[in-house]
mmCIF file of C-alpha atoms in Angstrom:
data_model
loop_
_atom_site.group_PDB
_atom_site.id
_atom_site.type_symbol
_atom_site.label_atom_id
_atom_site.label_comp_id
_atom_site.label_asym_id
_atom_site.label_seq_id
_atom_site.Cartn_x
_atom_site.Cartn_y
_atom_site.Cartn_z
ATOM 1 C CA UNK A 1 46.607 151.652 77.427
ATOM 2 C CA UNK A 2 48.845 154.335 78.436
ATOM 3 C CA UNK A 3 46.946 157.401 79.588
ATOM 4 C CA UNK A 4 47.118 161.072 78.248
ATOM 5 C CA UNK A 5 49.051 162.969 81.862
ATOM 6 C CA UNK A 6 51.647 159.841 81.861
ATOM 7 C CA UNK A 7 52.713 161.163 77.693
ATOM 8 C CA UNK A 8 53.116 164.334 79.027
ATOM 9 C CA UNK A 9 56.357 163.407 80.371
ATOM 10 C CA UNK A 10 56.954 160.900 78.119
ATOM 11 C CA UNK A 11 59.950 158.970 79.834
ATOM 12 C CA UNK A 12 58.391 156.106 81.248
ATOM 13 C CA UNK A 13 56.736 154.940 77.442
ATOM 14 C CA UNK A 14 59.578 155.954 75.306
ATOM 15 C CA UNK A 15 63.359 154.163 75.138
ATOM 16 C CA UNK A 16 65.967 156.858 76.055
ATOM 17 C CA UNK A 17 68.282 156.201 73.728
ATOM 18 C CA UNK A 18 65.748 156.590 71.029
ATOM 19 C CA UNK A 19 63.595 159.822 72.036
ATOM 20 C CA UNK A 20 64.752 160.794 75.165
ATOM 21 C CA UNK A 21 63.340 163.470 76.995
ATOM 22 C CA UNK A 22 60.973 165.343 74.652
ATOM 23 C CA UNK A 23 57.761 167.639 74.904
ATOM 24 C CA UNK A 24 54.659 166.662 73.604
ATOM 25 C CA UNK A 25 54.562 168.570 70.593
ATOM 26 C CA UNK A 26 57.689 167.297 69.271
ATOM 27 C CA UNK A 27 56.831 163.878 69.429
ATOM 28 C CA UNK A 28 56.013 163.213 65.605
ATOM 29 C CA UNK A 29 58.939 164.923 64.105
ATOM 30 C CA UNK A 30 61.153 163.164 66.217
ATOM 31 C CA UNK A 31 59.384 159.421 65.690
ATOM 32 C CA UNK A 32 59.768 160.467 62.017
ATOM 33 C CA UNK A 33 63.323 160.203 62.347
ATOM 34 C CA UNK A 34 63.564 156.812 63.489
ATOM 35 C CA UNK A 35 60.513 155.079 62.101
ATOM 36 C CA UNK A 36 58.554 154.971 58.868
ATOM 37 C CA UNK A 37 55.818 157.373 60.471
ATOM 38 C CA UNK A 38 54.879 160.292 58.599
ATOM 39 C CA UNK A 39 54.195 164.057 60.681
ATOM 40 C CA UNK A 40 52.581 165.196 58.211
ATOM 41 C CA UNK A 41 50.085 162.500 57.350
ATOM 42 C CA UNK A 42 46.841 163.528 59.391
ATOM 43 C CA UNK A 43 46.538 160.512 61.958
ATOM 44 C CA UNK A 44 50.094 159.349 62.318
ATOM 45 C CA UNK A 45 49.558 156.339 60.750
ATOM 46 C CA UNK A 46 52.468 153.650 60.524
ATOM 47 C CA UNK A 47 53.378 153.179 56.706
ATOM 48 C CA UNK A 48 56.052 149.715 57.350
ATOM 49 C CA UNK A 49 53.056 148.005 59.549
ATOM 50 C CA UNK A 50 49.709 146.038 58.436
ATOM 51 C CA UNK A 51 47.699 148.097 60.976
ATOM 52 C CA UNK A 52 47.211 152.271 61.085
ATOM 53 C CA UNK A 53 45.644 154.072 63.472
ATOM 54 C CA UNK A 54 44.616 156.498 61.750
ATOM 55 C CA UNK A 55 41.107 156.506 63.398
ATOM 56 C CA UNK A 56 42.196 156.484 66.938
ATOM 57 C CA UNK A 57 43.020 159.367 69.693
ATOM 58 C CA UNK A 58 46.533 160.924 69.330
ATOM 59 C CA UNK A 59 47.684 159.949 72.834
ATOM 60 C CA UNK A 60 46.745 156.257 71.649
ATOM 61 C CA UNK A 61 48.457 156.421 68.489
ATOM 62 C CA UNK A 62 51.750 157.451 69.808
ATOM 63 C CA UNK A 63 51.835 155.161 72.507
ATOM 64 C CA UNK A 64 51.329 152.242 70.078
ATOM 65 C CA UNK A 65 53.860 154.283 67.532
ATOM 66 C CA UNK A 66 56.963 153.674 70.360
ATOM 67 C CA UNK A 67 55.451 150.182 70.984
ATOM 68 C CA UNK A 68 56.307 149.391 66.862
ATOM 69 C CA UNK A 69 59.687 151.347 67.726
ATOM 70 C CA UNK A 70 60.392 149.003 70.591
ATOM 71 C CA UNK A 71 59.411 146.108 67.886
ATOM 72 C CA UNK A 72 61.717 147.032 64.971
ATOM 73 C CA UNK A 73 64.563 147.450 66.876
ATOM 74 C CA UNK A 74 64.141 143.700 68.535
ATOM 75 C CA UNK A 75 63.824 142.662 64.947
ATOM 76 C CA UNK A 76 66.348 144.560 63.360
ATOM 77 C CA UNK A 77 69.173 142.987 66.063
ATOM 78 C CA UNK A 78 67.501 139.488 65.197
ATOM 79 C CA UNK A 79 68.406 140.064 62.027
ATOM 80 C CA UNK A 80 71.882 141.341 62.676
ATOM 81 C CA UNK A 81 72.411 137.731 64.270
ATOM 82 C CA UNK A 82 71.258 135.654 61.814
ATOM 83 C CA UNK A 83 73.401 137.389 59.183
ATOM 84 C CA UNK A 84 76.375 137.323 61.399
ATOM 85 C CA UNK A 85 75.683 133.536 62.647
ATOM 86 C CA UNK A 86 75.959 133.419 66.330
ATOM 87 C CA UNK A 87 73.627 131.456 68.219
ATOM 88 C CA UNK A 88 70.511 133.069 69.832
ATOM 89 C CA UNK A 89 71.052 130.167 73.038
ATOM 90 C CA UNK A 90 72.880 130.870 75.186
ATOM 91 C CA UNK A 91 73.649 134.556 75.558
ATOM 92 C CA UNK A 92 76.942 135.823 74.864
ATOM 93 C CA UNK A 93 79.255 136.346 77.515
ATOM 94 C CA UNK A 94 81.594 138.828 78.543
ATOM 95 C CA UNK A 95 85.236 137.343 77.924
ATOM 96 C CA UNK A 96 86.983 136.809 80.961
ATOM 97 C CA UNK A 97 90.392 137.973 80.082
ATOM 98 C CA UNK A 98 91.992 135.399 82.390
ATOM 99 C CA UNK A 99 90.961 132.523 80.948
ATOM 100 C CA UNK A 100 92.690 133.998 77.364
ATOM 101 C CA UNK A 101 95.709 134.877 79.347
ATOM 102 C CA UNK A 102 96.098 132.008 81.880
ATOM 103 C CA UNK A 103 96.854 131.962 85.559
ATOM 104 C CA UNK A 104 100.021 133.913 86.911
ATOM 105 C CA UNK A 105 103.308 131.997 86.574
ATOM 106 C CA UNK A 106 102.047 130.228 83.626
ATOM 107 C CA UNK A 107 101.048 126.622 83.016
ATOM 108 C CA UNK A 108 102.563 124.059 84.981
ATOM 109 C CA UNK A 109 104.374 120.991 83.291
ATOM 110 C CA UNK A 110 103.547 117.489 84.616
ATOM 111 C CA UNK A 111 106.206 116.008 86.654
ATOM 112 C CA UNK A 112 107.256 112.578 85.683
ATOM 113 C CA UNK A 113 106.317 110.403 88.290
ATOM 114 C CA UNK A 114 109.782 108.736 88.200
ATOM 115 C CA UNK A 115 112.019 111.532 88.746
ATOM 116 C CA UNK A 116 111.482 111.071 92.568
ATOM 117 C CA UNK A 117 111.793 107.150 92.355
ATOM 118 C CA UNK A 118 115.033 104.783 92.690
ATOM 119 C CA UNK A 119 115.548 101.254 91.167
ATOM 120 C CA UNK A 120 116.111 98.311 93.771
ATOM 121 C CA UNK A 121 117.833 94.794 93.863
ATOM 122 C CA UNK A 122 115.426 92.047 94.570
ATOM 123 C CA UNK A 123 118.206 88.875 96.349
ATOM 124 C CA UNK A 124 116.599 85.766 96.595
ATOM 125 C CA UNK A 125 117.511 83.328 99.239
ATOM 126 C CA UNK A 126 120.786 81.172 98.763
ATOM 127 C CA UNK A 127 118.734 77.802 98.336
ATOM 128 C CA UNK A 128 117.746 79.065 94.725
ATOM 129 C CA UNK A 129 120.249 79.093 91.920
ATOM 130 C CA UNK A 130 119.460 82.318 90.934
ATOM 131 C CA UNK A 131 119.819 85.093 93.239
ATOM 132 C CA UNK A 132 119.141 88.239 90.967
ATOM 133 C CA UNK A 133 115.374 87.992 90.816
ATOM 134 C CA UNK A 134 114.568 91.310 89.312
ATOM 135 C CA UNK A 135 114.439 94.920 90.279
ATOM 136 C CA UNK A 136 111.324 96.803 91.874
ATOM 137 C CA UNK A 137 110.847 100.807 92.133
ATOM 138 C CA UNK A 138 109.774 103.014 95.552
ATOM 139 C CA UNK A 139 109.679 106.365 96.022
ATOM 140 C CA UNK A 140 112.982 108.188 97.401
ATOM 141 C CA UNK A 141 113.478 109.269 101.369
ATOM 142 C CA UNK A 142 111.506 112.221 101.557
ATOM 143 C CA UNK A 143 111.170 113.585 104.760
ATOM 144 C CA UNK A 144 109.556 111.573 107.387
ATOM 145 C CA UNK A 145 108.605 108.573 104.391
ATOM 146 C CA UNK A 146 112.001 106.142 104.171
ATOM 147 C CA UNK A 147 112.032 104.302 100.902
ATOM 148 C CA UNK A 148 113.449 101.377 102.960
ATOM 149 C CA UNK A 149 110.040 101.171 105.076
ATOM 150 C CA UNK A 150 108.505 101.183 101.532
ATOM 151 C CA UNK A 151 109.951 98.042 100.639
ATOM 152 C CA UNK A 152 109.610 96.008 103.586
ATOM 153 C CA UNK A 153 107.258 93.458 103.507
ATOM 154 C CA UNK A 154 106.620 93.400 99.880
ATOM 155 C CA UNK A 155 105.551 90.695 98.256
ATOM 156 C CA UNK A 156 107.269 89.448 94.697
ATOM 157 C CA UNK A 157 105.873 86.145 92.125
ATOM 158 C CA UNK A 158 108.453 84.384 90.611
ATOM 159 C CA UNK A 159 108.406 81.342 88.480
ATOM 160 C CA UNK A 160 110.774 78.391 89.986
ATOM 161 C CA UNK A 161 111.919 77.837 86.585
ATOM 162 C CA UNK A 162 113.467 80.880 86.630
ATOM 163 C CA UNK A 163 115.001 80.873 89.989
ATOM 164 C CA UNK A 164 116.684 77.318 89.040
ATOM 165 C CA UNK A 165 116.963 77.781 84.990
ATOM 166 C CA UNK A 166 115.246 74.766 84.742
ATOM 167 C CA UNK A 167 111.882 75.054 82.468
ATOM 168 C CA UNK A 168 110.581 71.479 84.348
ATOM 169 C CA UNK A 169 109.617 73.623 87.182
ATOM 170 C CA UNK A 170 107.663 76.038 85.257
ATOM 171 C CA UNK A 171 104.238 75.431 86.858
ATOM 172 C CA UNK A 172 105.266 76.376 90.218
ATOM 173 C CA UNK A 173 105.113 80.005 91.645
ATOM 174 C CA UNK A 174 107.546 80.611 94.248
ATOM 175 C CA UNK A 175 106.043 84.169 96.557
ATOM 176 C CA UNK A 176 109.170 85.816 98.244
ATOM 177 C CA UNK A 177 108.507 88.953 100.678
ATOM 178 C CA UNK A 178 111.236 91.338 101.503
ATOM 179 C CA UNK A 179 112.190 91.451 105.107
ATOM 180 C CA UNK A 180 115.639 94.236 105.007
ATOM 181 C CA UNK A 181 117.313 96.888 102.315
ATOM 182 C CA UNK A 182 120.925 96.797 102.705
ATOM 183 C CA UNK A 183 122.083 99.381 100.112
ATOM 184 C CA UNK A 184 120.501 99.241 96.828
ATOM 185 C CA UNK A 185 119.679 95.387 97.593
ATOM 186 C CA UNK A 186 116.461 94.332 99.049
ATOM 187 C CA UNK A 187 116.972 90.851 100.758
ATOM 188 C CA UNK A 188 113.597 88.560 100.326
ATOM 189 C CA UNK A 189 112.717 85.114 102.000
ATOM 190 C CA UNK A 190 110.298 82.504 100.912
ATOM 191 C CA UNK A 191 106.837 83.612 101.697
ATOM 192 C CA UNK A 192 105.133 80.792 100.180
ATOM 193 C CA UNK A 193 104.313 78.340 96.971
ATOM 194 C CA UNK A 194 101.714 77.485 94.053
ATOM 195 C CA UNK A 195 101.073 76.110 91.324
ATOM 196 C CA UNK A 196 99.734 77.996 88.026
ATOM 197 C CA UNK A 197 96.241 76.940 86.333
ATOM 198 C CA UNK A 198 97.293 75.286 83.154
ATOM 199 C CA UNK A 199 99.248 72.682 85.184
ATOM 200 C CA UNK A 200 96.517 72.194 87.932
ATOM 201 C CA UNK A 201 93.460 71.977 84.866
ATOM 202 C CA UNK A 202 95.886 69.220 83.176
ATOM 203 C CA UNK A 203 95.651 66.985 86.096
ATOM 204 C CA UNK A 204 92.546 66.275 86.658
ATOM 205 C CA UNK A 205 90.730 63.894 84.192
ATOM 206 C CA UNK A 206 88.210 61.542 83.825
ATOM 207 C CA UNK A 207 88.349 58.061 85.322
ATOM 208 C CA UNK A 208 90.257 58.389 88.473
ATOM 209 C CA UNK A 209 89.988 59.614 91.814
ATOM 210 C CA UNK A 210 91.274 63.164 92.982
ATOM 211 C CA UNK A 211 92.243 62.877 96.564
ATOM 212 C CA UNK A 212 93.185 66.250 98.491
ATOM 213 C CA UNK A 213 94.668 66.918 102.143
ATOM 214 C CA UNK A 214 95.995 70.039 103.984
ATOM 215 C CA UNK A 215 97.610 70.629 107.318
ATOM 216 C CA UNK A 216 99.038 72.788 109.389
ATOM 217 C CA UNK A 217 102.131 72.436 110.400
ATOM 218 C CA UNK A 218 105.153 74.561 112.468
ATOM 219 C CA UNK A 219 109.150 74.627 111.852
ATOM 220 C CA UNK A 220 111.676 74.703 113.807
ATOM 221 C CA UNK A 221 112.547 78.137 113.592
ATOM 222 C CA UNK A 222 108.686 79.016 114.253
ATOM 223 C CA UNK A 223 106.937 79.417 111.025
ATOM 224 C CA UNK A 224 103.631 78.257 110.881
ATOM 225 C CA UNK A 225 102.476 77.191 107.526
ATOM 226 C CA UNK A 226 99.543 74.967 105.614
ATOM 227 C CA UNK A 227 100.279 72.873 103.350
ATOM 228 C CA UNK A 228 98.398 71.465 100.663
ATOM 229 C CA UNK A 229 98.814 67.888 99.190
ATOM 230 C CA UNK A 230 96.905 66.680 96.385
ATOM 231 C CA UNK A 231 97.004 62.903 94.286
ATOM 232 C CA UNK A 232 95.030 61.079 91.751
ATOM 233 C CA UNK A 233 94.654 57.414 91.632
ATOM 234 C CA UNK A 234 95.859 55.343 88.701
ATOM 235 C CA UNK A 235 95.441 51.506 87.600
ATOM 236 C CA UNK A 236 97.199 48.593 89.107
ATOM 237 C CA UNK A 237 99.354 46.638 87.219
ATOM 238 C CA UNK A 238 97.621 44.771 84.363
ATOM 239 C CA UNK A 239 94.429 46.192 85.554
ATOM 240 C CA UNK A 240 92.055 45.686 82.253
ATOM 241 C CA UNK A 241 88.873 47.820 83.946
ATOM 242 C CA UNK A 242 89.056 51.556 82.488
ATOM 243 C CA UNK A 243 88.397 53.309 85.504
ATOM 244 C CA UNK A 244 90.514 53.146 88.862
ATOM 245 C CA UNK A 245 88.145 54.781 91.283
ATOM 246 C CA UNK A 246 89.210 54.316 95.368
ATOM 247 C CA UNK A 247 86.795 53.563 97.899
ATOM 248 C CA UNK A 248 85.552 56.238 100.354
ATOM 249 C CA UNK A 249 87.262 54.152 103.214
ATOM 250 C CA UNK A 250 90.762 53.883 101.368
ATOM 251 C CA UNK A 251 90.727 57.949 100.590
ATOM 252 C CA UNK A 252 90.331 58.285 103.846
ATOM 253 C CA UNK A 253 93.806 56.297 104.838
ATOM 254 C CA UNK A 254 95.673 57.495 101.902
ATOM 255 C CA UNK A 255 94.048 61.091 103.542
ATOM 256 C CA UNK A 256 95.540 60.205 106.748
ATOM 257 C CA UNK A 257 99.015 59.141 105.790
ATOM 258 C CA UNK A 258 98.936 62.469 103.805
ATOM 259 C CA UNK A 259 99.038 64.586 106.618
ATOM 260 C CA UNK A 260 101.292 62.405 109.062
ATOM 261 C CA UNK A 261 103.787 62.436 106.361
ATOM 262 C CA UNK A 262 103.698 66.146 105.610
ATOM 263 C CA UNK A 263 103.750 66.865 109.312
ATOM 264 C CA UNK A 264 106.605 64.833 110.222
ATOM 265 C CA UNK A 265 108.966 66.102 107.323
ATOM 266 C CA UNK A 266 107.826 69.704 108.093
ATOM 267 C CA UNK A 267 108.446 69.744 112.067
ATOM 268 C CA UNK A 268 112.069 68.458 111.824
ATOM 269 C CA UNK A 269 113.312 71.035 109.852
ATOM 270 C CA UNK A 270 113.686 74.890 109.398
ATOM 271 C CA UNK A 271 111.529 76.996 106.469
ATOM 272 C CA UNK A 272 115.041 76.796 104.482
ATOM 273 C CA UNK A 273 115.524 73.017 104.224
ATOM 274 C CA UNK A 274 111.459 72.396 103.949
ATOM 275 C CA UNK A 275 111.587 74.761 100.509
ATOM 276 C CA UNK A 276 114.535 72.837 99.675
ATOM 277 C CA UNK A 277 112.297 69.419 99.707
ATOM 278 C CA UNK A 278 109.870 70.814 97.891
ATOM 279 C CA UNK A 279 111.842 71.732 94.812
ATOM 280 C CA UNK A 280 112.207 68.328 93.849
ATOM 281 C CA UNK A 281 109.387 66.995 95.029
ATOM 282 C CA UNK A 282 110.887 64.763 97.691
ATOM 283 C CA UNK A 283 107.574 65.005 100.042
ATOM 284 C CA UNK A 284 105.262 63.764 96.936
ATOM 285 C CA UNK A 285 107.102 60.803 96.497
ATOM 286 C CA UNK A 286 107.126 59.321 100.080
ATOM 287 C CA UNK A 287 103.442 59.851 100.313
ATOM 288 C CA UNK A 288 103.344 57.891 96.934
ATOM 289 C CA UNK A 289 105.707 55.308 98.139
ATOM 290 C CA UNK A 290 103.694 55.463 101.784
ATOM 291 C CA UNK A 291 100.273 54.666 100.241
ATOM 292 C CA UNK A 292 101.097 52.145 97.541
ATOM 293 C CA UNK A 293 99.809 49.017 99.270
ATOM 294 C CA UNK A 294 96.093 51.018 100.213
ATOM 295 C CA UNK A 295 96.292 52.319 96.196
ATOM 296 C CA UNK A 296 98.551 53.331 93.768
ATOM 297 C CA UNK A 297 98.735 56.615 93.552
ATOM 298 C CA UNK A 298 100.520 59.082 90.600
ATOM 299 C CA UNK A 299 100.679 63.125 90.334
ATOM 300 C CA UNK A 300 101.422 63.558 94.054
ATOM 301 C CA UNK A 301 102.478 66.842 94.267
ATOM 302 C CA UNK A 302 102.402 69.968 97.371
ATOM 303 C CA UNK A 303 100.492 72.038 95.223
ATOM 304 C CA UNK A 304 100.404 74.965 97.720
ATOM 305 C CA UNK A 305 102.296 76.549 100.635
ATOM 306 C CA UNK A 306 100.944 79.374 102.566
ATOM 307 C CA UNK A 307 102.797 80.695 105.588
ATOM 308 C CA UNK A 308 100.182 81.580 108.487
ATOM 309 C CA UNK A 309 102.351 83.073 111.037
ATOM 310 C CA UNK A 310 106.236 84.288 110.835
ATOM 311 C CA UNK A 311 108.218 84.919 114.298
ATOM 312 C CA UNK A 312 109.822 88.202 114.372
ATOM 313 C CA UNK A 313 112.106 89.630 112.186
ATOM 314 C CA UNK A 314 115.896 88.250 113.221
ATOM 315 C CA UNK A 315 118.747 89.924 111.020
ATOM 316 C CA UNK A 316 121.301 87.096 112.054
ATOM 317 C CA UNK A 317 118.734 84.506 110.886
ATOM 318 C CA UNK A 318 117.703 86.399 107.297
ATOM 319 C CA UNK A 319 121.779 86.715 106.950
ATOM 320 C CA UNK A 320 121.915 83.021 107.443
ATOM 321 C CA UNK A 321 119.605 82.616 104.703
ATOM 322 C CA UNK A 322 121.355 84.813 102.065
ATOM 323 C CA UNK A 323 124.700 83.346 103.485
ATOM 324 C CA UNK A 324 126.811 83.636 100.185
ATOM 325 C CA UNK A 325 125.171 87.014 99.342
ATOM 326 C CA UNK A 326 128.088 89.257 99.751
ATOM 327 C CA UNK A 327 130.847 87.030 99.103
ATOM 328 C CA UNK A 328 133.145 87.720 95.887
ATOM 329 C CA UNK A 329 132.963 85.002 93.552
ATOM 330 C CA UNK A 330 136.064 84.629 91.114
ATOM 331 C CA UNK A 331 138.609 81.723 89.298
ATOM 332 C CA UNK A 332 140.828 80.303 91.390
ATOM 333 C CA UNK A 333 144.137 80.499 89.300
ATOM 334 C CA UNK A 334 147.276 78.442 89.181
ATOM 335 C CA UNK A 335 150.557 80.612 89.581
ATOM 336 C CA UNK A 336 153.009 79.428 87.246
ATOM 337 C CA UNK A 337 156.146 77.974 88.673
ATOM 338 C CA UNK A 338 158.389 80.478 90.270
ATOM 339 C CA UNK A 339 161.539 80.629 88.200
ATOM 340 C CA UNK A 340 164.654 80.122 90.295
ATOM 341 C CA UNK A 341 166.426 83.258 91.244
ATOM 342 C CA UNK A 342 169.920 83.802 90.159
ATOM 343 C CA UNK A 343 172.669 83.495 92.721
ATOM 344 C CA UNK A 344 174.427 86.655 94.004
ATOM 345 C CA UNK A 345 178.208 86.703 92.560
ATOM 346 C CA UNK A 346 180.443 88.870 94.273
ATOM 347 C CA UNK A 347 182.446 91.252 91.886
ATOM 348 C CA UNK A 348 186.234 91.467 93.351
ATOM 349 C CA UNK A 349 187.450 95.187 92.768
ATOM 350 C CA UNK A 350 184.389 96.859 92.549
#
């Protein structure tokens, strides 16, 4: 409770903006103006309230008077919300007039991402009938970046049946890397081989032996790859059992004529002519010829290729490889017979 000397002054009980700075004496004509209290009625009772204080001191009265002041008001802006709807929680804000306007210089429009980018060639070797693989995108020359050092070394999948329009060599994935940009072409070389899922899941079945090998061998032009061989056993001629199952000791020698085979055919060659026997499956079909009197054999196949080491980058040697690359190819015509010329007559008198 507020004492008597503090209502003297009256400030620190009273809201400014409702009484301000009034005397004592004054106080009940002015609370009369904004509140339901009466100056005439004998102990300033509060008519809109449940309680009066009639029966208490003066200086108690009108310090619990400006109290119910302080209350209507909170009240009277509650109710000013709920008729106009807007949400006690949280607090309004003050609008930030830059987020209505926007930042200087407006809104910036997304850049397409290929507006700075530049469609390539992809050349595949000359050993493949198709030399036009595809096209692949990289980012133009922009200052110290080179689109050409994008490029290099990238690695493209392409289906063999594609690169020879032939659909029977569908299940085989041929991996070419690019090694040089000449102009808008990007020349590739074989980077390895493999064979897709379907066609590896359809070989292996039930009653027969799956026999695998890998080696490593290196070219003559000093590629280092490991290659990956693998066979199933079938039944001999006019076998009757159902199953044709080898014995550990004859996997073993089929194993081992496996690898000599792949080694020998892979060390006296270069990359070119060792992709060139695998196309048609030249490699498969010794090792199936090799190891017919240990057991026959059927679904021989190099089912992967995976280049370990490559010896630095020659441009003579790549150039070698897309020989044909650059060369015009046209009709060769017949000329028609040359008619014979007429003979020159000299005119006498002329």
């Amino acid at each position: 409770m507020v004492r008597s000397s503090h209502l003297s002054r009256f400030t620190p009980i009273v809201s400014r903006n409702i009484l301000g700075h009034i005397p004592f004496s004054a106080a009940p004509s002015v609370l009369a103006d904004f509140t339901d209290i009466l100056p005439s009625s004998p102990g300033l009772a509060v008519i809109s309230g449940d309680l009066k204080f009639s029966a208490w001191p003066i200086e108690e009265r009108i310090t619990e008077a400006v109290v119910m002041i302080q209350k209507k008001e909170k009240v009277n802006s509650l109710k000013n919300v709920h008729e106009n709807k807007t949400p006690l929680w949280p607090p309004p804000t003050k609008k930030n007039k830059r987020i209505s306007k926007g930042k200087k210089g407006g809104k910036k429009k997304a850049a397409d991402p290929f507006a700075k980018k530049d469609w390539y060639d992809i050349k595949a070797p000359s050993i493949f009938n198709t030399r036009n693989v595809g096209k692949t995108l990289v980012t133009r020359t922009q200052g110290t970046k080179i689109a050409s050092e994008g490029l290099k070394h990238r690695v493209f999948e392409v289906s063999l049946a594609d690169l020879q329009k032939d659909e029977d060599h569908s299940f085989r994935k041929i991996r070419l890397r690019a090694e040089d940009v000449q102009g808008k072409n990007v020349l590739t070389n074989f980077w390895g081989m493999d064979f897709t899922t379907d066609k590896l899941r359809s070989l292996v079945r039930k009653w027969q032996s799956l026999i695998e090998a890998h080696v490593d061998v290196k070219t003559t032009d000093n590629y280092t790859l490991r290659l990956f061989c693998i066979a199933f056993t079938k039944k001999r001629v006019n076998q009757q059992k159902r199953t044709c199952y080898a014995q550990s000791s004859q996997i073993r020698q089929i194993r081992r004529k496996m690898r000599e085979i792949m080694v020998n055919q892979a060390q006296s060659c270069v990359l070119s002519e060792l992709v060139q026997k695998f196309i048609p499956e030249s490699i498969g079909k010794e090792i199936e010829k090799a190891t017919q009197s240990i057991y026959p054999l059927q679904n021989v196949y190099i089912r992967k290729v995976k280049i370990l080491k490559a010896p630095k980058f020659d441009l003579g040697r790549l150039m070698d490889v897309h020989g044909d690359s650059n060369e015009e190819i046209g009709v060769k015509l017949e000329r028609p017979a040359e008619e014979p010329m007429a003979e020159a007559t000299e005119v006498v008198g002329a």
